[in-house]
Amino acid sequence: MKIATFNINGIKARLPALLAWLEEGKPDVAILQEIKSLDETFPREPIEDLGYSIETHGQKSFNGVAILSRLPLEDVTRGLPGDDNDDHARWIEATVVGKQALRICGLYLPNGNPAPGPKYDYKLAWMERLKKRAQALLESEEIALMAGDFNIIPQSEDAANPQNWTEDALFLPESRAAWRRIVNLGFTDALRATSTAPETYTFWDYQAGAWERNNGIRIDHFLLTPQCADRLITCEIDSHVRGREKPSDHVPVWVELDL
DNA sequence: ATGGTCGACTTTCGA
């Protein structure tokens, strides 16, 4: 089973690029971030025509996540538990019903800039809530994964120019420590577990020719429970998508699981 | 050395 995550940076602007990539990559499941769309204005038909069912958790203008699947989805839930006052659409879960059930959590973790400040406080508080959900996921002993735009550069090798990011919420020591506290509960970083490539970036800024200079960072991740990691075959990044017409600033990352 | 790009949706914010 092939499962992908892709921060599309606006479904309206990205629909042609998304359809082309779905037809080419044929993921069984695609987890999307930054749909920047209300549920009712999400362009369902052209995606459904490719054989996908769609579950969205959207809001006006910003954020928004979705799961596309060619296999049936069950038990869909929306919103990260732990704060009833949080109205950002950043979390969606569903169970993919194949030969074996796979629980999928799609997330768009807060950017957190500028740091310090209220946006950074929100990021760290959100990560504390994420850790609680992650712990529960492990305790369930399900075949499960969390994937999406984590807005975290885990280590220096995950940035072409780490010195550019030392003051940034994506790379501050406190951000990376919060990431490690989650991973160290018992998750496998799928890209790190399978890739030997030296430059494994998933985001290149639109500004200052970042793509042309390969000034990238790795911030889109797959975290697998042990039961899921036992099924991991490969994890790859579709970097070439960044060089196409009207690209997102992120590219798809995908795993192949023996399921 | 410095300024630079998108998307959504309005005059400006978020990334």
Short mmCIF file of C-alpha atoms (C1' of nucleotides) in Angstrom, two decimals:
data_model
loop_
_atom_site.label_atom_id
_atom_site.label_comp_id
_atom_site.label_asym_id
_atom_site.label_seq_id
_atom_site.Cartn_x
_atom_site.Cartn_y
_atom_site.Cartn_z
CA MET A 1 0.00 0.00 0.00
CA LYS A 2 1.33 3.39 -1.03
CA ILE A 3 0.55 6.33 1.26
CA ALA A 4 1.64 9.89 0.45
CA THR A 5 1.64 13.25 2.22
CA PHE A 6 1.62 16.52 0.29
CA ASN A 7 1.29 20.14 1.47
CA ILE A 8 -0.43 21.52 -1.61
CA ASN A 9 -0.57 25.21 -0.56
CA GLY A 10 -4.11 25.88 -1.76
CA ILE A 11 -6.37 23.35 -3.51
CA LYS A 12 -7.82 25.91 -5.93
CA ALA A 13 -4.43 26.98 -7.25
CA ARG A 14 -3.00 23.46 -7.14
CA LEU A 15 -5.76 21.32 -8.63
CA PRO A 16 -4.06 20.69 -12.03
CA ALA A 17 -0.73 19.86 -10.38
CA LEU A 18 -2.43 17.62 -7.82
CA LEU A 19 -4.38 15.69 -10.46
CA ALA A 20 -1.26 15.20 -12.59
CA TRP A 21 0.67 13.86 -9.59
CA LEU A 22 -2.18 11.54 -8.50
CA GLU A 23 -2.41 10.07 -12.01
CA GLU A 24 1.34 9.60 -12.16
CA GLY A 25 2.10 8.39 -8.62
CA LYS A 26 -1.15 6.51 -8.05
CA PRO A 27 -1.01 6.59 -4.25
CA ASP A 28 -3.64 4.47 -2.53
CA VAL A 29 -3.95 7.22 0.08
CA ALA A 30 -2.95 10.89 -0.11
CA ILE A 31 -2.85 13.07 3.01
CA LEU A 32 -3.09 16.77 2.14
CA GLN A 33 -2.25 19.93 4.09
CA GLU A 34 -2.98 23.61 3.52
CA ILE A 35 -6.03 23.00 1.38
CA LYS A 36 -7.01 26.62 2.28
CA SER A 37 -10.61 25.77 1.53
CA LEU A 38 -13.96 25.32 3.21
CA ASP A 39 -15.27 21.74 3.13
CA GLU A 40 -18.15 22.84 0.89
CA THR A 41 -15.93 24.54 -1.71
CA PHE A 42 -13.35 21.73 -1.98
CA PRO A 43 -13.31 20.58 -5.66
CA ARG A 44 -14.35 16.99 -5.07
CA GLU A 45 -15.47 15.82 -8.50
CA PRO A 46 -12.21 15.76 -10.49
CA ILE A 47 -10.52 13.89 -7.62
CA GLU A 48 -13.42 11.46 -7.16
CA ASP A 49 -13.24 10.81 -10.91
CA LEU A 50 -9.76 9.35 -10.33
CA GLY A 51 -11.27 6.85 -7.89
CA TYR A 52 -10.67 8.60 -4.58
CA SER A 53 -13.06 9.11 -1.73
CA ILE A 54 -12.43 12.37 0.12
CA GLU A 55 -12.56 13.43 3.75
CA THR A 56 -11.80 17.09 4.48
CA HIS A 57 -11.32 19.24 7.57
CA GLY A 58 -11.22 22.72 6.12
CA GLN A 59 -11.63 26.36 7.06
CA LYS A 60 -11.69 29.65 5.18
CA SER A 61 -8.42 30.96 3.68
CA PHE A 62 -5.87 29.15 5.85
CA ASN A 63 -4.80 25.72 7.07
CA GLY A 64 -7.08 22.78 6.28
CA VAL A 65 -6.28 19.07 5.90
CA ALA A 66 -7.76 16.20 3.91
CA ILE A 67 -7.43 12.48 3.23
CA LEU A 68 -7.96 11.02 -0.25
CA SER A 69 -8.27 7.23 -0.51
CA ARG A 70 -8.94 4.57 -3.10
CA LEU A 71 -9.73 2.16 -0.26
CA PRO A 72 -12.68 2.63 2.10
CA LEU A 73 -12.21 5.05 5.02
CA GLU A 74 -13.85 4.48 8.39
CA ASP A 75 -14.00 6.16 11.81
CA VAL A 76 -13.03 9.63 10.56
CA THR A 77 -12.34 12.20 13.29
CA ARG A 78 -11.40 15.86 12.97
CA GLY A 79 -9.38 18.11 15.26
CA LEU A 80 -6.50 17.33 17.63
CA PRO A 81 -7.85 16.61 21.13
CA GLY A 82 -6.85 18.68 24.13
CA ASP A 83 -8.08 22.24 23.48
CA ASP A 84 -11.72 22.98 22.70
CA ASN A 85 -10.82 26.62 21.96
CA ASP A 86 -8.42 25.72 19.12
CA ASP A 87 -10.33 26.51 15.90
CA HIS A 88 -7.46 25.82 13.45
CA ALA A 89 -8.15 22.95 11.02
CA ARG A 90 -4.88 21.04 11.37
CA TRP A 91 -5.70 17.40 12.19
CA ILE A 92 -7.73 14.58 10.65
CA GLU A 93 -7.74 10.83 11.33
CA ALA A 94 -9.23 7.86 9.51
CA THR A 95 -8.89 4.10 9.30
CA VAL A 96 -8.02 2.72 5.86
CA VAL A 97 -9.75 -0.60 5.37
CA GLY A 98 -7.54 -2.92 3.35
CA LYS A 99 -6.47 -6.49 4.04
CA GLN A 100 -5.50 -5.09 7.43
CA ALA A 101 -6.70 -1.87 9.01
CA LEU A 102 -4.30 1.09 9.02
CA ARG A 103 -4.96 4.14 11.21
CA ILE A 104 -3.84 7.36 9.54
CA CYS A 105 -3.34 10.74 11.21
CA GLY A 106 -2.85 13.72 8.88
CA LEU A 107 -1.45 16.87 10.43
CA TYR A 108 -0.43 20.44 9.67
CA LEU A 109 1.67 21.50 12.64
CA PRO A 110 1.77 25.26 13.40
CA ASN A 111 4.64 27.17 11.81
CA GLY A 112 5.33 29.11 15.00
CA ASN A 113 7.09 32.18 13.61
CA PRO A 114 7.94 34.71 14.82
CA ALA A 115 9.64 33.17 17.84
CA PRO A 116 9.42 34.03 20.63
CA GLY A 117 5.80 35.17 20.71
CA PRO A 118 2.20 33.94 20.91
CA LYS A 119 2.47 31.96 17.66
CA TYR A 120 5.47 30.09 19.02
CA ASP A 121 3.66 29.41 22.29
CA TYR A 122 0.78 27.98 20.24
CA LYS A 123 3.17 25.73 18.32
CA LEU A 124 4.73 24.29 21.48
CA ALA A 125 1.32 23.82 23.14
CA TRP A 126 0.05 22.06 20.00
CA MET A 127 3.08 19.73 20.08
CA GLU A 128 2.34 18.88 23.70
CA ARG A 129 -1.20 17.86 22.64
CA LEU A 130 0.28 15.92 19.70
CA LYS A 131 2.51 14.01 22.13
CA LYS A 132 -0.53 12.92 24.13
CA ARG A 133 -2.33 11.65 21.02
CA ALA A 134 0.89 9.95 19.86
CA GLN A 135 1.24 8.17 23.20
CA ALA A 136 -2.35 6.91 22.97
CA LEU A 137 -1.70 5.70 19.44
CA LEU A 138 1.27 3.64 20.65
CA GLU A 139 -0.71 2.21 23.54
CA SER A 140 -3.42 1.07 21.11
CA GLU A 141 -0.77 -1.11 19.40
CA GLU A 142 -2.47 -0.38 16.07
CA ILE A 143 -0.76 -0.40 12.71
CA ALA A 144 -0.76 3.39 12.54
CA LEU A 145 1.11 6.42 11.25
CA MET A 146 1.19 10.19 11.60
CA ALA A 147 2.15 12.14 8.49
CA GLY A 148 2.13 15.69 7.24
CA ASP A 149 3.83 19.05 7.43
CA PHE A 150 5.43 18.99 10.89
CA ASN A 151 7.13 22.38 10.38
CA ILE A 152 10.17 20.90 12.14
CA ILE A 153 13.70 20.57 10.77
CA PRO A 154 14.85 17.68 12.97
CA GLN A 155 18.63 17.94 12.50
CA SER A 156 21.29 20.02 10.72
CA GLU A 157 21.47 17.54 7.84
CA ASP A 158 17.80 18.26 7.14
CA ALA A 159 18.67 21.76 5.86
CA ALA A 160 20.94 22.82 3.00
CA ASN A 161 21.96 25.89 5.03
CA PRO A 162 21.21 25.20 8.68
CA GLN A 163 22.88 28.46 9.72
CA ASN A 164 19.98 30.31 8.04
CA TRP A 165 17.48 28.70 10.42
CA THR A 166 19.04 29.10 13.87
CA GLU A 167 16.50 31.77 14.94
CA ASP A 168 13.55 30.13 13.17
CA ALA A 169 10.67 28.34 14.92
CA LEU A 170 11.24 25.35 12.60
CA PHE A 171 14.75 24.76 13.95
CA LEU A 172 14.97 26.30 17.43
CA PRO A 173 16.35 23.85 20.02
CA GLU A 174 13.06 23.87 21.92
CA SER A 175 11.13 22.91 18.75
CA ARG A 176 13.52 20.08 17.95
CA ALA A 177 13.46 18.84 21.55
CA ALA A 178 9.64 18.68 21.40
CA TRP A 179 9.93 16.67 18.15
CA ARG A 180 12.40 14.26 19.75
CA ARG A 181 10.16 13.76 22.78
CA ILE A 182 7.44 12.54 20.39
CA VAL A 183 9.69 10.38 18.18
CA ASN A 184 11.40 8.87 21.23
CA LEU A 185 8.09 7.54 22.54
CA GLY A 186 8.72 4.79 19.99
CA PHE A 187 8.07 6.08 16.46
CA THR A 188 10.13 5.47 13.34
CA ASP A 189 11.01 8.42 11.07
CA ALA A 190 10.35 6.54 7.81
CA LEU A 191 12.63 8.63 5.60
CA ARG A 192 15.58 8.31 7.99
CA ALA A 193 14.95 4.57 8.36
CA THR A 194 15.18 3.82 4.64
CA SER A 195 16.98 6.58 2.74
CA THR A 196 20.71 6.85 2.19
CA ALA A 197 20.42 9.94 -0.04
CA PRO A 198 22.49 12.92 1.18
CA GLU A 199 19.93 15.65 0.44
CA THR A 200 16.38 14.75 1.33
CA TYR A 201 14.49 18.02 1.32
CA THR A 202 10.72 18.40 1.06
CA PHE A 203 10.34 22.21 0.94
CA TRP A 204 11.99 24.97 -1.09
CA ASP A 205 10.87 28.56 -0.54
CA TYR A 206 9.38 30.46 -3.48
CA GLN A 207 11.80 33.33 -2.75
CA ALA A 208 15.40 33.96 -3.72
CA GLY A 209 15.67 31.03 -6.14
CA ALA A 210 15.65 28.46 -3.34
CA TRP A 211 14.73 25.59 -5.70
CA GLU A 212 17.31 26.53 -8.32
CA ARG A 213 19.99 26.70 -5.61
CA ASN A 214 18.69 23.55 -3.87
CA ASN A 215 18.32 25.59 -0.70
CA GLY A 216 15.80 23.18 0.83
CA ILE A 217 14.69 21.80 4.17
CA ARG A 218 13.06 18.54 5.32
CA ILE A 219 9.88 19.35 7.26
CA ASP A 220 7.31 16.86 5.89
CA HIS A 221 7.56 13.59 7.77
CA PHE A 222 6.14 10.11 8.33
CA LEU A 223 6.17 8.76 11.88
CA LEU A 224 5.27 5.07 12.15
CA THR A 225 4.21 3.03 15.17
CA PRO A 226 6.34 -0.11 15.72
CA GLN A 227 3.57 -2.28 14.26
CA CYS A 228 3.60 -0.07 11.16
CA ALA A 229 7.39 0.23 10.94
CA ASP A 230 7.55 -3.59 10.75
CA ARG A 231 5.70 -3.22 7.42
CA LEU A 232 7.87 -0.43 5.97
CA ILE A 233 9.33 -1.18 2.54
CA THR A 234 10.49 2.26 1.38
CA CYS A 235 10.06 6.01 1.86
CA GLU A 236 10.72 8.40 -1.00
CA ILE A 237 10.41 12.08 -1.92
CA ASP A 238 8.98 13.20 -5.28
CA SER A 239 11.39 16.15 -5.54
CA HIS A 240 10.89 16.56 -9.31
CA VAL A 241 7.36 17.89 -8.72
CA ARG A 242 8.90 21.13 -7.39
CA GLY A 243 10.29 21.94 -10.85
CA ARG A 244 6.92 21.85 -12.62
CA GLU A 245 4.47 24.60 -13.64
CA LYS A 246 2.76 26.36 -10.72
CA PRO A 247 4.24 24.10 -8.05
CA SER A 248 3.53 24.02 -4.34
CA ASP A 249 6.54 25.04 -2.25
CA HIS A 250 6.38 21.51 -0.74
CA VAL A 251 6.71 18.19 -2.59
CA PRO A 252 5.05 14.81 -1.93
CA VAL A 253 6.65 12.27 0.40
CA TRP A 254 5.40 8.67 0.34
CA VAL A 255 5.85 5.29 1.97
CA GLU A 256 5.26 1.81 0.61
CA LEU A 257 3.94 -0.52 3.32
CA ASP A 258 3.58 -4.31 3.17
CA LEU A 259 -0.16 -4.19 3.79
"C1'" DA B 1 24.88 43.03 0.29
"C1'" DT B 2 20.27 42.87 -0.23
"C1'" DG B 3 15.74 41.77 -1.62
"C1'" DG B 4 13.30 38.32 -3.04
"C1'" DT B 5 7.33 34.80 -3.97
"C1'" DC B 6 3.17 32.88 -3.58
"C1'" DG B 7 -2.16 32.09 -2.13
"C1'" DA B 8 -6.45 33.75 -0.51
"C1'" DC B 9 -8.82 37.77 -0.49
"C1'" DT B 10 -8.75 42.19 0.11
"C1'" DT B 11 -5.70 45.76 1.28
"C1'" DT B 12 -2.98 42.59 4.14
"C1'" DC B 13 -1.71 38.38 6.41
"C1'" DG B 14 0.37 33.84 6.65
"C1'" DA B 15 4.11 31.17 5.20
#
